């Protein structure tokens, strides 16, 4: 949901939707009011279908090196799963049938997207699991499909295209091009009426396995899970040009609609050779006001520098070494300008063209930063 609190409040005023005063202004009461209003308007007398938003992933690149190494150990209490290149959904088995909901709220009716009509082959064979909600991804078995309007080039694009087109076209594409979307489950948040979110993940895995064995659907699978040799599993997937992995703490509960630090996505990183080309002074009030805060790195081509990253993850000792003071003015020590380093990070941000979550992999000059 990209709408701001002020925009949601304005919509409620425009549609004359009453919302109780809040001690602390928050989006949720306004979202619920707008959702209920539009549902009642479109479906008078009908109950609003359950709206559950899944757990959201944190980012592996936010970890410090020591924490990452600890999680990778076999005895860490963490597991790793393949991150399929698909569309995140929840599969609800109800007494009325199967619903498949998206993770995103509509900006128009403020409800979760509904996908079941475009994947009818995933709505049968779950009769023994009424009262169950599974978390997973819809994955297209092919990267390239022809929708009649576009030809896709990767699995996520293909899955999105099938879910976004008409019911008739979605059925035709999946049948004629032999690419029925598969539901790959990795968690269970309700099992035959029991709320399983409070259980630790290691227990939910056992329940998920039971649910899988009870289902009778050839297009339903489980995401592979590893608790040993986790780093090797990740590297092998990256070598196969797969999307990446998700790392999960086995002892934590499931938290709906929250971005958590015990589920971490880890994708293929990038590494670039770059030179120091500039700096920003530290921010007042954050402990490094009189030191260098971030260092700019640029790639060089025919003598022209192109900024590629800001690196701000420095120790206090490193900041001291990077800094030169001219009276009260903070500058970058001139010996660092032009120094070459290998910069690693998540990916290239589309808007800025810079590496996200950039950090130093290693310095490539003989002179180290401590020198």
C-alpha positions in Angstrom: 0.0 0.0 0.0 1.7 3.2 -1.2 -1.0 5.7 -0.1 0.0 7.9 2.8 -2.0 8.3 6.0 -3.1 11.8 4.8 -4.4 10.3 1.5 -6.3 7.6 3.3 -7.9 10.2 5.7 -8.9 12.4 2.7 -10.5 9.4 1.0 -12.5 8.6 4.1 -13.7 12.2 4.3 -14.6 12.3 0.6 -16.7 9.1 0.9 -18.1 10.2 4.3 -16.8 7.1 6.0 -16.6 7.5 9.8 -13.4 6.5 11.5 -13.0 6.6 15.3 -10.4 9.0 16.7 -7.0 7.3 17.3 -4.6 7.9 20.1 -1.8 7.4 17.6 -2.5 8.1 14.0 -2.1 4.9 11.9 -3.1 3.7 8.5 -4.9 0.5 9.6 -8.2 1.9 10.8 -8.6 3.9 7.6 -7.7 0.9 5.4 -10.2 -1.2 7.2 -12.9 1.4 7.0 -12.3 1.9 3.2 -12.2 -1.8 2.6 -15.5 -2.4 4.4 -17.1 0.5 2.6 -16.3 -0.6 -0.9 -17.0 -4.2 -0.2 -20.5 -3.4 1.2 -21.2 -1.2 -1.8 -20.2 -3.9 -4.3 -21.5 -6.9 -2.3 -24.4 -5.8 -0.1 -25.3 -8.3 2.6 -22.3 -10.5 1.9 -19.5 -11.0 4.5 -16.1 -9.7 3.7 -13.7 -12.5 2.9 -10.8 -12.9 5.3 -7.9 -10.6 4.6 -4.6 -11.9 5.8 -1.3 -10.4 4.8 1.8 -12.7 4.9 5.1 -12.3 6.7 7.4 -10.0 4.8 11.1 -10.8 4.4 14.0 -8.9 5.8 17.3 -8.6 3.9 20.4 -10.7 4.4 22.6 -7.7 3.4 21.5 -5.9 6.6 23.5 -8.4 8.7 26.9 -7.7 9.9 29.5 -10.3 8.8 29.7 -12.0 12.3 25.9 -12.5 12.4 25.8 -13.9 8.8 28.6 -16.4 9.6 26.8 -17.5 12.8 23.5 -18.1 10.9 25.4 -20.2 8.2 26.6 -22.7 10.8 24.9 -26.1 10.9 24.0 -25.7 14.6 22.6 -22.1 14.2 18.9 -23.0 14.5 18.3 -21.6 11.1 17.2 -23.3 7.8 17.5 -22.2 4.2 15.0 -22.6 1.4 15.2 -21.8 -2.3 13.5 -18.5 -3.2 11.5 -19.3 -6.2 11.0 -16.6 -8.9 7.2 -16.5 -8.5 4.3 -14.6 -7.0 3.8 -14.7 -3.3 0.3 -15.9 -2.3 -1.7 -17.5 0.5 -3.9 -20.5 -0.4 -7.0 -20.6 1.8 -9.0 -23.9 1.9 -12.6 -23.0 3.0 -15.9 -24.8 3.1 -16.9 -22.8 0.0 -13.8 -23.8 -1.9 -10.2 -22.5 -2.4 -9.2 -18.9 -2.4 -5.7 -17.7 -3.5 -4.9 -14.2 -2.3 -2.0 -11.9 -3.1 0.3 -10.2 -0.6 -0.6 -6.7 -1.9 -3.6 -4.5 -1.2 -5.5 -2.9 -4.0 -5.2 0.9 -4.2 -8.8 0.9 -5.4 -10.9 -1.4 -3.2 -8.2 -1.9 -0.4 -8.6 -5.7 -0.5 -6.1 -8.4 -1.4 -6.0 -9.6 -4.9 -7.8 -12.9 -5.7 -6.2 -15.3 -8.2 -8.1 -18.6 -7.9 -10.2 -18.0 -11.1 -7.0 -17.9 -13.2 -5.6 -21.1 -11.8 -8.6 -23.4 -11.5 -6.3 -26.5 -11.5 -5.2 -25.3 -8.0 -8.7 -25.3 -6.5 -9.3 -29.0 -6.3 -7.9 -31.9 -4.2 -7.8 -29.9 -0.9 -11.2 -31.1 0.5 -9.5 -32.8 3.5 -7.8 -29.6 4.4 -10.8 -27.3 5.0 -9.8 -24.6 7.5 -6.2 -24.6 6.3 -4.1 -21.6 5.0 -0.8 -22.2 3.3 1.9 -19.7 2.5 3.9 -20.1 -0.7 4.5 -18.9 -4.3 2.8 -19.4 -7.6 5.6 -20.5 -10.0 5.5 -20.8 -13.8 7.4 -23.9 -15.0 8.5 -21.9 -18.1 10.3 -18.6 -18.5 9.0 -17.9 -22.0 5.3 -17.8 -22.7 3.2 -15.9 -25.3 0.3 -14.1 -23.8 -0.9 -12.7 -27.1 0.3 -9.3 -26.1 3.8 -10.0 -24.9 6.4 -12.8 -24.8 7.9 -13.2 -21.3 11.6 -13.7 -20.6 11.6 -15.0 -17.0 9.5 -17.1 -14.6 8.2 -14.2 -12.5 7.1 -12.2 -15.6 5.3 -15.3 -16.9 3.5 -16.0 -13.6 2.4 -12.3 -13.3 1.2 -12.3 -16.9 -1.0 -15.4 -16.4 -2.5 -13.9 -13.2 -3.1 -10.5 -14.8 -4.8 -11.6 -18.0 -8.5 -12.7 -18.4 -9.7 -16.0 -17.0 -10.2 -17.4 -20.6 -6.7 -16.3 -21.7 -5.0 -17.6 -18.5 -6.7 -21.0 -19.0 -5.7 -21.1 -22.7 -2.1 -20.2 -22.0 -1.6 -22.7 -19.3 -3.3 -25.5 -21.3 -2.0 -24.9 -24.8 1.6 -23.9 -23.8 1.8 -26.6 -21.1 2.7 -24.2 -18.3 0.2 -24.6 -15.5 1.3 -22.5 -12.5 2.5 -24.6 -9.5 1.8 -23.7 -5.9 5.1 -24.2 -3.9 4.3 -24.0 -0.2 6.8 -23.2 2.5 4.7 -22.5 5.6 1.3 -23.1 7.1 -0.5 -20.5 9.2 -3.7 -22.4 9.9 -4.3 -26.1 9.8 -7.8 -27.6 9.7 -9.1 -24.7 11.9 -6.1 -24.5 14.3 -4.1 -21.3 14.3 -0.5 -22.4 13.8 1.1 -19.0 13.7 2.1 -19.2 17.4 4.0 -22.4 16.9 7.7 -22.3 16.1 8.7 -22.9 12.4 10.2 -26.3 13.1 6.7 -27.5 14.3 4.9 -25.8 11.4 7.2 -27.7 9.0 5.8 -31.0 10.4 2.2 -29.7 10.0 3.0 -28.6 6.5 4.3 -32.0 5.6 1.0 -33.6 6.9 -1.0 -31.1 4.9 0.9 -32.0 1.7 0.3 -35.7 2.2 -3.4 -35.1 2.7 -3.8 -33.0 -0.5 -4.5 -34.6 -3.8 -3.2 -32.1 -6.4 -0.3 -32.7 -8.8 0.4 -29.0 -9.0 1.0 -28.6 -5.3 4.6 -29.0 -4.0 6.8 -28.1 -1.0 9.8 -25.8 -1.1 13.0 -27.7 -0.4 14.4 -27.0 3.1 18.0 -27.5 4.4 19.5 -27.2 7.9 23.0 -28.4 7.1 25.5 -27.1 4.5 23.3 -24.1 4.1 25.9 -21.8 2.6 26.8 -24.5 0.0 23.2 -24.9 -0.9 22.9 -21.1 -1.5 26.1 -21.0 -3.6 24.9 -24.0 -5.7 21.6 -22.2 -6.4 23.4 -19.0 -7.4 25.7 -21.0 -9.7 22.6 -22.3 -11.4 21.4 -18.7 -11.9 18.5 -19.2 -9.5 16.7 -16.4 -7.8 18.4 -16.9 -4.4 17.5 -18.2 -1.0 15.4 -17.4 2.1 16.9 -18.0 5.6 14.5 -18.7 8.5 14.9 -19.1 12.2 13.4 -22.4 13.2 12.3 -21.3 16.7 10.2 -18.2 15.8 6.4 -17.9 15.3 4.7 -16.6 12.1 4.0 -12.9 12.2 1.4 -11.7 9.7 1.7 -8.4 7.9 5.1 -7.7 9.5 8.6 -7.4 8.0 10.7 -9.5 10.2 14.4 -10.2 10.8 14.0 -13.9 11.3 13.1 -14.5 7.6 15.9 -13.1 5.4 16.0 -13.1 1.6 19.5 -13.6 0.2 20.0 -13.0 -3.5 22.9 -13.1 -5.9 25.1 -10.1 -5.0 27.2 -8.0 -7.3 30.8 -7.0 -7.1 32.4 -4.0 -8.9 35.9 -2.6 -8.9 35.7 1.1 -8.1 37.8 4.0 -6.9 37.2 6.5 -4.1 35.8 9.7 -5.6 34.2 11.7 -2.9 32.6 11.7 0.6 29.8 13.0 2.8 30.5 14.3 6.4 28.8 12.5 9.2 25.4 13.4 10.5 25.1 15.5 13.6 23.7 13.6 16.6 24.7 10.2 15.3 28.2 10.0 16.9 30.2 10.8 13.8 29.4 14.5 13.2 33.0 15.5 13.1 34.1 12.5 10.9 33.6 11.2 7.4 30.1 9.7 7.2 30.1 8.0 3.8 32.6 7.5 1.0 31.6 7.7 -2.6 33.0 5.1 -5.1 33.0 5.5 -8.9 33.9 3.3 -11.9 36.4 4.8 -14.3 36.1 4.7 -18.1 38.5 6.7 -20.3 39.3 9.0 -17.4 35.6 9.7 -16.7 34.3 8.8 -13.2 30.7 7.4 -12.9 29.5 7.3 -9.2 28.4 3.7 -8.4 28.1 3.5 -4.6 28.0 5.1 -1.2 29.7 3.1 1.5 28.8 4.1 5.0 29.5 1.0 7.1 32.8 2.1 8.7 34.1 1.4 12.2 35.1 4.4 14.4 38.8 3.6 13.7 38.2 3.6 10.0 36.3 6.9 10.1 39.2 8.5 12.0 41.6 7.3 9.4 39.4 8.6 6.5 39.0 12.0 8.1 41.1 15.1 7.8 40.1 18.2 9.6 40.9 21.7 8.5 40.0 23.7 11.6 36.2 22.9 12.0 35.8 21.6 8.4 35.7 17.8 7.9 37.2 16.6 4.7 38.4 13.2 3.3 42.0 12.5 3.8 43.6 13.1 0.4 45.6 9.8 0.4 42.3 7.9 0.0 41.2 9.7 -3.2 41.7 7.3 -6.1 42.2 4.3 -3.9 40.7 1.2 -5.6 38.4 -1.3 -3.8 36.1 -4.2 -4.7 32.6 -3.1 -3.8 29.9 -5.6 -3.1 26.1 -5.2 -2.7 22.6 -6.3 -3.3 21.9 -4.9 -6.8 21.8 -1.7 -8.8 19.0 0.7 -7.8 17.0 1.6 -10.9 16.5 5.3 -9.8 19.9 6.2 -8.6 22.0 3.8 -10.6 24.0 3.0 -7.5 24.7 -0.3 -5.7 22.2 -0.9 -2.8 23.6 -2.0 0.6 27.1 -1.3 -0.7 30.1 -2.4 1.4 33.8 -2.9 1.0 34.7 -6.5 0.0 38.4 -5.7 0.0 40.8 -2.9 -0.8 42.8 -3.5 -4.0 45.7 -1.2 -3.2 48.7 -2.2 -1.2 48.0 0.5 1.3 45.2 -0.5 3.7 42.8 1.9 5.3 44.5 1.4 8.7 47.8 2.6 7.3 
